[in-house]
PDB file of C-alpha atoms in Angstrom:
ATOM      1  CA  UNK A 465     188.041  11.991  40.693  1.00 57.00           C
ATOM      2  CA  UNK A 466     186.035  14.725  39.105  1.00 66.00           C
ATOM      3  CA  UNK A 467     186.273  18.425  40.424  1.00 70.00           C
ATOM      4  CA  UNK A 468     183.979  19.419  43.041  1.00 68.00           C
ATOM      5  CA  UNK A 469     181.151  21.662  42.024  1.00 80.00           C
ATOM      6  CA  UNK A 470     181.480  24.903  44.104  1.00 78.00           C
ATOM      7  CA  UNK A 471     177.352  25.914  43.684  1.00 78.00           C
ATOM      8  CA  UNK A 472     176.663  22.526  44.910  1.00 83.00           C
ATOM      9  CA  UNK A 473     179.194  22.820  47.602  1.00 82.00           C
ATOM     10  CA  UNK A 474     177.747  25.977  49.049  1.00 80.00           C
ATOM     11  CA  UNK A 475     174.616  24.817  48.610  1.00 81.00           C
ATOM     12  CA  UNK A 476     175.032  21.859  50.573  1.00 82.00           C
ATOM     13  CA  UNK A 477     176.878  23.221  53.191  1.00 83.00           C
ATOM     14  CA  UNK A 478     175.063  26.819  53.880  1.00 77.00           C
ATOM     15  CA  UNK A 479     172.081  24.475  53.084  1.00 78.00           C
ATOM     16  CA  UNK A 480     173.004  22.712  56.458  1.00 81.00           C
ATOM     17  CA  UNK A 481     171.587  23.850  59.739  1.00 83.00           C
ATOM     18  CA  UNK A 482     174.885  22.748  61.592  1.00 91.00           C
ATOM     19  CA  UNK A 483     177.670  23.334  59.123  1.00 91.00           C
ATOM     20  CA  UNK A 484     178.241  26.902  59.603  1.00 89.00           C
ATOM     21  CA  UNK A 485     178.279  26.624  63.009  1.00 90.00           C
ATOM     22  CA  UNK A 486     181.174  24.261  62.987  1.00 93.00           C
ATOM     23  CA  UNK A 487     183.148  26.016  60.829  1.00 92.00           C
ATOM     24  CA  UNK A 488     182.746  28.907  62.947  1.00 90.00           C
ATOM     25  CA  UNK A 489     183.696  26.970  65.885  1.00 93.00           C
ATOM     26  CA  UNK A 490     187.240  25.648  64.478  1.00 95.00           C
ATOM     27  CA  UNK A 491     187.661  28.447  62.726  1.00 92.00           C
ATOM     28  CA  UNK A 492     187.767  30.192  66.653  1.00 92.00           C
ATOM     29  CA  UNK A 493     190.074  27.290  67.519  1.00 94.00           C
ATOM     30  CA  UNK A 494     187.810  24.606  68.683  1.00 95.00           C
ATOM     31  CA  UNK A 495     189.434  21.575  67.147  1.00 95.00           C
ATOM     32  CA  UNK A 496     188.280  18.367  68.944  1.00 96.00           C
ATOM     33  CA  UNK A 497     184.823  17.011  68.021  1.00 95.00           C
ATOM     34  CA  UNK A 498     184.092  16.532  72.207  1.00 93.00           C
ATOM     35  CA  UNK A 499     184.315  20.545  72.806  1.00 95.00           C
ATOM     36  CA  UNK A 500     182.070  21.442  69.622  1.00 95.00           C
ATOM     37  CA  UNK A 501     179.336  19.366  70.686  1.00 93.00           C
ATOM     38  CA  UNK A 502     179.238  20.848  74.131  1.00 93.00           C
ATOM     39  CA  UNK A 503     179.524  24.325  72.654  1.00 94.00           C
ATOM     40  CA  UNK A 504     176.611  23.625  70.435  1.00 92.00           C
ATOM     41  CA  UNK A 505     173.068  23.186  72.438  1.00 92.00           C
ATOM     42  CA  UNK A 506     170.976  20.913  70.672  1.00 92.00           C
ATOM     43  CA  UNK A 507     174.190  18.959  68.418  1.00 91.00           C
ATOM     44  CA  UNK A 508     174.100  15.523  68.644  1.00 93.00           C
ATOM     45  CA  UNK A 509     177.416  13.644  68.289  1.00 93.00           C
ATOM     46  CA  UNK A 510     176.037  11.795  65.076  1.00 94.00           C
ATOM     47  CA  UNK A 511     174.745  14.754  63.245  1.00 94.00           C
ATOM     48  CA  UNK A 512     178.586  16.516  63.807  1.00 96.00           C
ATOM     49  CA  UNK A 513     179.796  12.843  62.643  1.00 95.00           C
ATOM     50  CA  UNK A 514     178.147  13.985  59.585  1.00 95.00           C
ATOM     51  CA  UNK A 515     178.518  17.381  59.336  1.00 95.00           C
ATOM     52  CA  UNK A 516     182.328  17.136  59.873  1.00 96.00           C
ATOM     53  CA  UNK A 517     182.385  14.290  57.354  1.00 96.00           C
ATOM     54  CA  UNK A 518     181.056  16.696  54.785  1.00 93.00           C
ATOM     55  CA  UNK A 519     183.302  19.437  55.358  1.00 95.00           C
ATOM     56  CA  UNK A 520     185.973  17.031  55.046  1.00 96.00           C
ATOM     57  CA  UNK A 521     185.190  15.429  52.112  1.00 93.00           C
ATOM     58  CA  UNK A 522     184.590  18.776  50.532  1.00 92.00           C
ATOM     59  CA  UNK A 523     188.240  19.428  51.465  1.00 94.00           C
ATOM     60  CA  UNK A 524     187.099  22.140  53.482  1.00 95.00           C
ATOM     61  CA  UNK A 525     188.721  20.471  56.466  1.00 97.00           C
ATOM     62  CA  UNK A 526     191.306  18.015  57.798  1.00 98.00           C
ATOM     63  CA  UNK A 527     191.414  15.647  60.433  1.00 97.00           C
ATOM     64  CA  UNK A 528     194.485  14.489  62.431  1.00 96.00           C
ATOM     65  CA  UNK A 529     194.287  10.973  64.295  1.00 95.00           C
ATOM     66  CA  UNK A 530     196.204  10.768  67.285  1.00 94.00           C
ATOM     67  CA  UNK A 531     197.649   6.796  68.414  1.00 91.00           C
ATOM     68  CA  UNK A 532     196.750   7.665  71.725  1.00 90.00           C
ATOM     69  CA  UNK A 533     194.901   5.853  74.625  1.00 91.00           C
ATOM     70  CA  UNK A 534     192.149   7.325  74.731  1.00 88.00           C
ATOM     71  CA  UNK A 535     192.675   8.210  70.853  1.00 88.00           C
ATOM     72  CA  UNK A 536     192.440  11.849  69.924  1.00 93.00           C
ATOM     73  CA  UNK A 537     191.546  13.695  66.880  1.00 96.00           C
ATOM     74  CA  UNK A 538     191.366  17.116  66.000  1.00 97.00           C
ATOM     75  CA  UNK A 539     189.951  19.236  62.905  1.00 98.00           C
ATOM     76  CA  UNK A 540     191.700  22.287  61.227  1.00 97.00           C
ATOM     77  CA  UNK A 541     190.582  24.315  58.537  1.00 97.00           C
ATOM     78  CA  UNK A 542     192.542  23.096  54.989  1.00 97.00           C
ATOM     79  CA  UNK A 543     194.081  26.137  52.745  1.00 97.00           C
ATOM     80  CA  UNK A 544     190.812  25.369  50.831  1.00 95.00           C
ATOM     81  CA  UNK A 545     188.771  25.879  53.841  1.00 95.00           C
ATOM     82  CA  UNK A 546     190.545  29.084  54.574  1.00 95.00           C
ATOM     83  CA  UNK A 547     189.344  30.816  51.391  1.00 93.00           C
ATOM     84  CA  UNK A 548     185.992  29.506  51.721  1.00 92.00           C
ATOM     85  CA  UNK A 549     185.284  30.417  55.030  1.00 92.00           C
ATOM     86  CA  UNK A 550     185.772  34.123  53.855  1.00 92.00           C
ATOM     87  CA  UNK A 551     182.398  33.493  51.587  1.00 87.00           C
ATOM     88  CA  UNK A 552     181.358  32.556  54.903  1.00 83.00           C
ATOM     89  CA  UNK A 553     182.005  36.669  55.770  1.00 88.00           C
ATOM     90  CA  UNK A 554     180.458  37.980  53.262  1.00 89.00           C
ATOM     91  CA  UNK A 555     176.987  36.057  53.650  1.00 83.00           C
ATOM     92  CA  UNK A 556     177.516  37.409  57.620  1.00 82.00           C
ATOM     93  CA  UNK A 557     178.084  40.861  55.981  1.00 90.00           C
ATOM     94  CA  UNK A 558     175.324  40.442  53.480  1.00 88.00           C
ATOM     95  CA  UNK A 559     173.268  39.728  56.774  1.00 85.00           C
ATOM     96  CA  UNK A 560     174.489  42.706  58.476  1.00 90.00           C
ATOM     97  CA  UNK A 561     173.441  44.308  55.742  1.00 92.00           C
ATOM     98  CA  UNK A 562     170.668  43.209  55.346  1.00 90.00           C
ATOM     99  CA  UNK A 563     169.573  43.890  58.975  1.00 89.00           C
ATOM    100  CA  UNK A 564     170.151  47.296  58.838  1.00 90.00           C
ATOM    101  CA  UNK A 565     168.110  48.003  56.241  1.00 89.00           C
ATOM    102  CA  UNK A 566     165.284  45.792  57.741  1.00 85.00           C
ATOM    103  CA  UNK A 567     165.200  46.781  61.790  1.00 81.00           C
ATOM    104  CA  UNK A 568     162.767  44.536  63.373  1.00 77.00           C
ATOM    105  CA  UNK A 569     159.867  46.164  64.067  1.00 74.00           C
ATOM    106  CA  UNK A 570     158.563  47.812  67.329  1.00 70.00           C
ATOM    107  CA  UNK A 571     156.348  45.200  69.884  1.00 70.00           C
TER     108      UNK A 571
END
């Protein structure tokens, strides 16, 4: 397996209109799939399918199945996704930022 392509990576994933959100979300301790789709308005449960597919196949996160009745599983952030959630905080800081400079204007 080839090494990922960290442009592509961030593109795909900032690219996302859900991604960041769940990120944010486990990052905050919100861990089972159930509780981020009621935390999110407008989330289905297939587009967090995907979304949390891509994040883990981007080793960004890691799931842990539970052999439980009903089964369980919960996401955590990998040491990977630790270090790239803090690009994460600098786009939020760029936005800041960016905001300040920019104040909306007056209605």
């Amino acid at each position: 397996m080839s090494t990922p392509n960290v442009h592509q990576m961030v593109e795909s994933i900032i690219g996302c209109k859900w991604s960041l959100t769940v990120l944010s979300l486990v990052r905050k301790g919100v861990r089972r799939p159930g509780e981020m789709e009621h935390a999110i308005d407008g989330l289905s449960g297939k587009v967090l399918n995907e979304r949390l597919a891509k994040l883990q196949r981007f080793g960004i996160l890691d799931k842990t199945s539970y052999a439980e009745v009903p089964p369980r599983v919960e996401y955590r952030l990998t040491d990977f996704g630790r270090h790239f959630i803090k690009l994460v905080d600098t786009v939020d800081e760029l936005q800041k930022t960016l905001d300040a400079q920019h104040p909306p204007a007056a209605p």
